[in-house]
């Protein structure tokens, strides 16, 4: 595994989704140019916590979409992943966004018709008030639509939009099965959140690629061939310029869309691409082969390392 030298920021389009259950595929969205986020090297010069490898930062977990809008167990949703983080010395937090969410560190009482942008704003305010304003950095792990909420939080803050905080300190962001380029599955659902996750939605056109916090943010995107809701074109390639990509080949359905975030123990086969690799970014068969790290461990590595993973 390689250290990636720097996180590139850019202008262009972005992506979408987060879902719970169904069938379908996704297609990449193409949109107009977007605002460019600051580069990590420049952002890190601002006063605040220094970037460093380690498990000393709190890790905040954000669950995905629920078609019915019913509440979720913010810890149980992650299966073995959160216990595995705790076993390795991490401090974990969870953030919920449905009124019925429970077992959460904090909950914004939204509904299935609360837009992803609004959820991003509320999550950004939670991070700012509880961590960034006191000068503490955090890492974030989002599954499915949860990953879009992280992007929305950082995009709105970077754009200095009304209602968003003045700055954030999010050092690492890991998305698992996030529809960065949308999903056709959302075409069959009429809720606001489904509309946000449709290819070429207004939300996806607004989201920045690899948006940055004040201290810089290192992005790791994780996807699986078992996922029938969010394919590789969206989970891995849907957010251009992402510096770390991890792809799990078919595993007999064990790493499907609603399962991959729960797998925190055991050994698995995967492929890793890091920015700076000479390997072809568009051909995962040429990437580095990993034997052992499960999706939960990959999320840990993405949260632990500064330039690696």
GROMACS .gro file of N, CA and C in nm, residues 173-258:
model
  258
  173UNK      N    1  -1.244   1.091   0.557
  173UNK     CA    2  -1.382   1.054   0.526
  173UNK      C    3  -1.380   0.924   0.446
  174UNK      N    4  -1.453   0.825   0.495
  174UNK     CA    5  -1.463   0.696   0.428
  174UNK      C    6  -1.609   0.675   0.389
  175UNK      N    7  -1.633   0.646   0.261
  175UNK     CA    8  -1.770   0.616   0.217
  175UNK      C    9  -1.776   0.470   0.173
  176UNK      N   10  -1.881   0.401   0.215
  176UNK     CA   11  -1.901   0.261   0.183
  176UNK      C   12  -2.031   0.247   0.104
  177UNK      N   13  -2.021   0.197  -0.019
  177UNK     CA   14  -2.140   0.176  -0.104
  177UNK      C   15  -2.222   0.304  -0.121
  178UNK      N   16  -2.155   0.415  -0.133
  178UNK     CA   17  -2.224   0.544  -0.152
  178UNK      C   18  -2.246   0.570  -0.300
  179UNK      N   19  -2.367   0.611  -0.338
  179UNK     CA   20  -2.397   0.637  -0.479
  179UNK      C   21  -2.348   0.775  -0.520
  180UNK      N   22  -2.219   0.790  -0.533
  180UNK     CA   23  -2.163   0.921  -0.566
  180UNK      C   24  -2.210   0.971  -0.702
  181UNK      N   25  -2.249   0.882  -0.790
  181UNK     CA   26  -2.301   0.923  -0.921
  181UNK      C   27  -2.448   0.886  -0.935
  182UNK      N   28  -2.515   0.861  -0.827
  182UNK     CA   29  -2.657   0.832  -0.830
  182UNK      C   30  -2.687   0.685  -0.853
  183UNK      N   31  -2.815   0.653  -0.856
  183UNK     CA   32  -2.860   0.516  -0.878
  183UNK      C   33  -2.995   0.517  -0.947
  184UNK      N   34  -3.013   0.428  -1.043
  184UNK     CA   35  -3.142   0.417  -1.111
  184UNK      C   36  -3.250   0.366  -1.016
  185UNK      N   37  -3.208   0.298  -0.911
  185UNK     CA   38  -3.305   0.250  -0.813
  185UNK      C   39  -3.391   0.365  -0.761
  186UNK      N   40  -3.332   0.481  -0.745
  186UNK     CA   41  -3.404   0.595  -0.689
  186UNK      C   42  -3.512   0.648  -0.781
  187UNK      N   43  -3.510   0.607  -0.907
  187UNK     CA   44  -3.613   0.652  -1.000
  187UNK      C   45  -3.750   0.595  -0.964
  188UNK      N   46  -3.751   0.485  -0.889
  188UNK     CA   47  -3.877   0.422  -0.851
  188UNK      C   48  -3.928   0.465  -0.715
  189UNK      N   49  -3.870   0.570  -0.661
  189UNK     CA   50  -3.907   0.617  -0.527
  189UNK      C   51  -3.930   0.767  -0.534
  190UNK      N   52  -4.038   0.815  -0.474
  190UNK     CA   53  -4.077   0.956  -0.492
  190UNK      C   54  -4.040   1.047  -0.376
  191UNK      N   55  -3.971   0.997  -0.274
  191UNK     CA   56  -3.936   1.083  -0.161
  191UNK      C   57  -3.828   1.184  -0.202
  192UNK      N   58  -3.815   1.288  -0.123
  192UNK     CA   59  -3.712   1.390  -0.151
  192UNK      C   60  -3.573   1.328  -0.154
  193UNK      N   61  -3.545   1.239  -0.060
  193UNK     CA   62  -3.412   1.178  -0.056
  193UNK      C   63  -3.387   1.091  -0.178
  194UNK      N   64  -3.489   1.022  -0.227
  194UNK     CA   65  -3.473   0.944  -0.350
  194UNK      C   66  -3.445   1.037  -0.468
  195UNK      N   67  -3.518   1.147  -0.475
  195UNK     CA   68  -3.496   1.242  -0.584
  195UNK      C   69  -3.353   1.296  -0.580
  196UNK      N   70  -3.301   1.317  -0.459
  196UNK     CA   71  -3.163   1.364  -0.445
  196UNK      C   72  -3.064   1.262  -0.498
  197UNK      N   73  -3.100   1.134  -0.488
  197UNK     CA   74  -3.007   1.028  -0.526
  197UNK      C   75  -3.021   0.983  -0.671
  198UNK      N   76  -3.109   1.046  -0.745
  198UNK     CA   77  -3.123   1.011  -0.886
  198UNK      C   78  -3.006   1.067  -0.966
  199UNK      N   79  -2.963   0.995  -1.069
  199UNK     CA   80  -2.855   1.048  -1.153
  199UNK      C   81  -2.889   1.188  -1.205
  200UNK      N   82  -2.789   1.273  -1.203
  200UNK     CA   83  -2.800   1.411  -1.253
  200UNK      C   84  -2.896   1.497  -1.171
  201UNK      N   85  -2.917   1.462  -1.048
  201UNK     CA   86  -3.006   1.542  -0.963
  201UNK      C   87  -2.943   1.677  -0.933
  202UNK      N   88  -3.026   1.768  -0.886
  202UNK     CA   89  -2.976   1.900  -0.846
  202UNK      C   90  -2.871   1.887  -0.737
  203UNK      N   91  -2.894   1.795  -0.644
  203UNK     CA   92  -2.797   1.774  -0.536
  203UNK      C   93  -2.662   1.733  -0.592
  204UNK      N   94  -2.662   1.635  -0.680
  204UNK     CA   95  -2.535   1.584  -0.731
  204UNK      C   96  -2.460   1.688  -0.812
  205UNK      N   97  -2.533   1.776  -0.878
  205UNK     CA   98  -2.467   1.882  -0.953
  205UNK      C   99  -2.405   1.986  -0.859
  206UNK      N  100  -2.461   1.996  -0.740
  206UNK     CA  101  -2.411   2.093  -0.642
  206UNK      C  102  -2.291   2.040  -0.564
  207UNK      N  103  -2.288   1.913  -0.534
  207UNK     CA  104  -2.181   1.856  -0.452
  207UNK      C  105  -2.044   1.872  -0.518
  208UNK      N  106  -1.946   1.908  -0.439
  208UNK     CA  107  -1.808   1.913  -0.487
  208UNK      C  108  -1.749   1.773  -0.494
  209UNK      N  109  -1.649   1.757  -0.580
  209UNK     CA  110  -1.567   1.637  -0.575
  209UNK      C  111  -1.468   1.657  -0.460
  210UNK      N  112  -1.440   1.551  -0.388
  210UNK     CA  113  -1.347   1.551  -0.274
  210UNK      C  114  -1.347   1.685  -0.199
  211UNK      N  115  -1.461   1.732  -0.149
  211UNK     CA  116  -1.464   1.858  -0.075
  211UNK      C  117  -1.375   1.851   0.048
  212UNK      N  118  -1.317   1.964   0.083
  212UNK     CA  119  -1.217   1.969   0.189
  212UNK      C  120  -1.263   2.048   0.312
  213UNK      N  121  -1.221   2.002   0.428
  213UNK     CA  122  -1.239   2.080   0.550
  213UNK      C  123  -1.121   2.177   0.562
  214UNK      N  124  -1.121   2.258   0.666
  214UNK     CA  125  -1.014   2.357   0.682
  214UNK      C  126  -0.878   2.291   0.694
  215UNK      N  127  -0.870   2.174   0.754
  215UNK     CA  128  -0.742   2.105   0.773
  215UNK      C  129  -0.711   2.008   0.659
  216UNK      N  130  -0.797   2.003   0.558
  216UNK     CA  131  -0.782   1.904   0.452
  216UNK      C  132  -0.858   1.778   0.490
  217UNK      N  133  -0.910   1.708   0.391
  217UNK     CA  134  -0.985   1.585   0.416
  217UNK      C  135  -0.940   1.478   0.318
  218UNK      N  136  -0.902   1.363   0.372
  218UNK     CA  137  -0.852   1.250   0.294
  218UNK      C  138  -0.967   1.152   0.269
  219UNK      N  139  -0.999   1.128   0.142
  219UNK     CA  140  -1.116   1.047   0.107
  219UNK      C  141  -1.078   0.905   0.065
  220UNK      N  142  -1.153   0.807   0.118
  220UNK     CA  143  -1.141   0.667   0.077
  220UNK      C  144  -1.279   0.618   0.037
  221UNK      N  145  -1.292   0.563  -0.085
  221UNK     CA  146  -1.419   0.515  -0.136
  221UNK      C  147  -1.415   0.362  -0.144
  222UNK      N  148  -1.517   0.297  -0.089
  222UNK     CA  149  -1.523   0.151  -0.083
  222UNK      C  150  -1.649   0.102  -0.154
  223UNK      N  151  -1.633   0.000  -0.238
  223UNK     CA  152  -1.747  -0.058  -0.309
  223UNK      C  153  -1.732  -0.207  -0.323
  224UNK      N  154  -1.838  -0.272  -0.371
  224UNK     CA  155  -1.839  -0.418  -0.381
  224UNK      C  156  -1.914  -0.464  -0.506
  225UNK      N  157  -1.864  -0.571  -0.567
  225UNK     CA  158  -1.930  -0.630  -0.682
  225UNK      C  159  -2.061  -0.699  -0.643
  226UNK      N  160  -2.079  -0.728  -0.515
  226UNK     CA  161  -2.204  -0.788  -0.467
  226UNK      C  162  -2.317  -0.687  -0.458
  227UNK      N  163  -2.286  -0.560  -0.465
  227UNK     CA  164  -2.385  -0.453  -0.448
  227UNK      C  165  -2.467  -0.437  -0.576
  228UNK      N  166  -2.595  -0.467  -0.569
  228UNK     CA  167  -2.684  -0.456  -0.685
  228UNK      C  168  -2.754  -0.321  -0.691
  229UNK      N  169  -2.733  -0.238  -0.593
  229UNK     CA  170  -2.798  -0.106  -0.589
  229UNK      C  171  -2.702   0.003  -0.637
  230UNK      N  172  -2.579  -0.002  -0.589
  230UNK     CA  173  -2.478   0.099  -0.624
  230UNK      C  174  -2.358   0.029  -0.686
  231UNK      N  175  -2.347   0.031  -0.818
  231UNK     CA  176  -2.237  -0.037  -0.886
  231UNK      C  177  -2.107   0.042  -0.878
  232UNK      N  178  -2.004  -0.017  -0.933
  232UNK     CA  179  -1.870   0.043  -0.929
  232UNK      C  180  -1.868   0.183  -0.990
  233UNK      N  181  -1.947   0.204  -1.095
  233UNK     CA  182  -1.947   0.333  -1.163
  233UNK      C  183  -1.992   0.446  -1.071
  234UNK      N  184  -2.061   0.411  -0.963
  234UNK     CA  185  -2.110   0.512  -0.870
  234UNK      C  186  -2.037   0.510  -0.736
  235UNK      N  187  -2.016   0.391  -0.679
  235UNK     CA  188  -1.952   0.383  -0.547
  235UNK      C  189  -1.804   0.414  -0.552
  236UNK      N  190  -1.737   0.377  -0.661
  236UNK     CA  191  -1.592   0.394  -0.673
  236UNK      C  192  -1.555   0.508  -0.767
  237UNK      N  193  -1.617   0.509  -0.885
  237UNK     CA  194  -1.581   0.609  -0.985
  237UNK      C  195  -1.675   0.729  -0.989
  238UNK      N  196  -1.777   0.729  -0.904
  238UNK     CA  197  -1.876   0.837  -0.908
  238UNK      C  198  -1.826   0.970  -0.857
  239UNK      N  199  -1.723   0.969  -0.772
  239UNK     CA  200  -1.664   1.095  -0.724
  239UNK      C  201  -1.523   1.104  -0.779
  240UNK      N  202  -1.508   1.182  -0.883
  240UNK     CA  203  -1.378   1.196  -0.947
  240UNK      C  204  -1.275   1.254  -0.850
  241UNK      N  205  -1.151   1.218  -0.874
  241UNK     CA  206  -1.036   1.270  -0.800
  241UNK      C  207  -1.020   1.211  -0.661
  242UNK      N  208  -1.105   1.116  -0.623
  242UNK     CA  209  -1.087   1.053  -0.491
  242UNK      C  210  -0.952   0.983  -0.488
  243UNK      N  211  -0.871   1.002  -0.384
  243UNK     CA  212  -0.733   0.953  -0.381
  243UNK      C  213  -0.716   0.808  -0.342
  244UNK      N  214  -0.818   0.745  -0.281
  244UNK     CA  215  -0.806   0.606  -0.238
  244UNK      C  216  -0.932   0.530  -0.276
  245UNK      N  217  -0.916   0.420  -0.348
  245UNK     CA  218  -1.028   0.338  -0.391
  245UNK      C  219  -1.006   0.195  -0.347
  246UNK      N  220  -1.109   0.132  -0.290
  246UNK     CA  221  -1.100  -0.009  -0.250
  246UNK      C  222  -1.221  -0.082  -0.306
  247UNK      N  223  -1.194  -0.190  -0.379
  247UNK     CA  224  -1.300  -0.266  -0.445
  247UNK      C  225  -1.296  -0.411  -0.400
  248UNK      N  226  -1.413  -0.461  -0.356
  248UNK     CA  227  -1.426  -0.600  -0.316
  248UNK      C  228  -1.492  -0.678  -0.430
  249UNK      N  229  -1.427  -0.782  -0.482
  249UNK     CA  230  -1.489  -0.863  -0.587
  249UNK      C  231  -1.605  -0.945  -0.531
  250UNK      N  232  -1.673  -1.018  -0.617
  250UNK     CA  233  -1.790  -1.095  -0.574
  250UNK      C  234  -1.754  -1.190  -0.460
  251UNK      N  235  -1.845  -1.194  -0.362
  251UNK     CA  236  -1.823  -1.277  -0.244
  251UNK      C  237  -1.950  -1.355  -0.210
  252UNK      N  238  -2.019  -1.400  -0.312
  252UNK     CA  239  -2.138  -1.480  -0.290
  252UNK      C  240  -2.253  -1.405  -0.225
  253UNK      N  241  -2.259  -1.275  -0.249
  253UNK     CA  242  -2.366  -1.194  -0.193
  253UNK      C  243  -2.344  -1.149  -0.050
  254UNK      N  244  -2.232  -1.187   0.008
  254UNK     CA  245  -2.205  -1.155   0.149
  254UNK      C  246  -2.171  -1.007   0.170
  255UNK      N  247  -2.137  -0.939   0.061
  255UNK     CA  248  -2.103  -0.796   0.072
  255UNK      C  249  -2.200  -0.712  -0.011
  256UNK      N  250  -2.328  -0.749  -0.006
  256UNK     CA  251  -2.431  -0.672  -0.075
  256UNK      C  252  -2.450  -0.535  -0.014
  257UNK      N  253  -2.540  -0.457  -0.073
  257UNK     CA  254  -2.554  -0.317  -0.032
  257UNK      C  255  -2.585  -0.300   0.116
  258UNK      N  256  -2.673  -0.385   0.169
  258UNK     CA  257  -2.712  -0.371   0.309
  258UNK      C  258  -2.634  -0.462   0.402
   0.00000   0.00000   0.00000
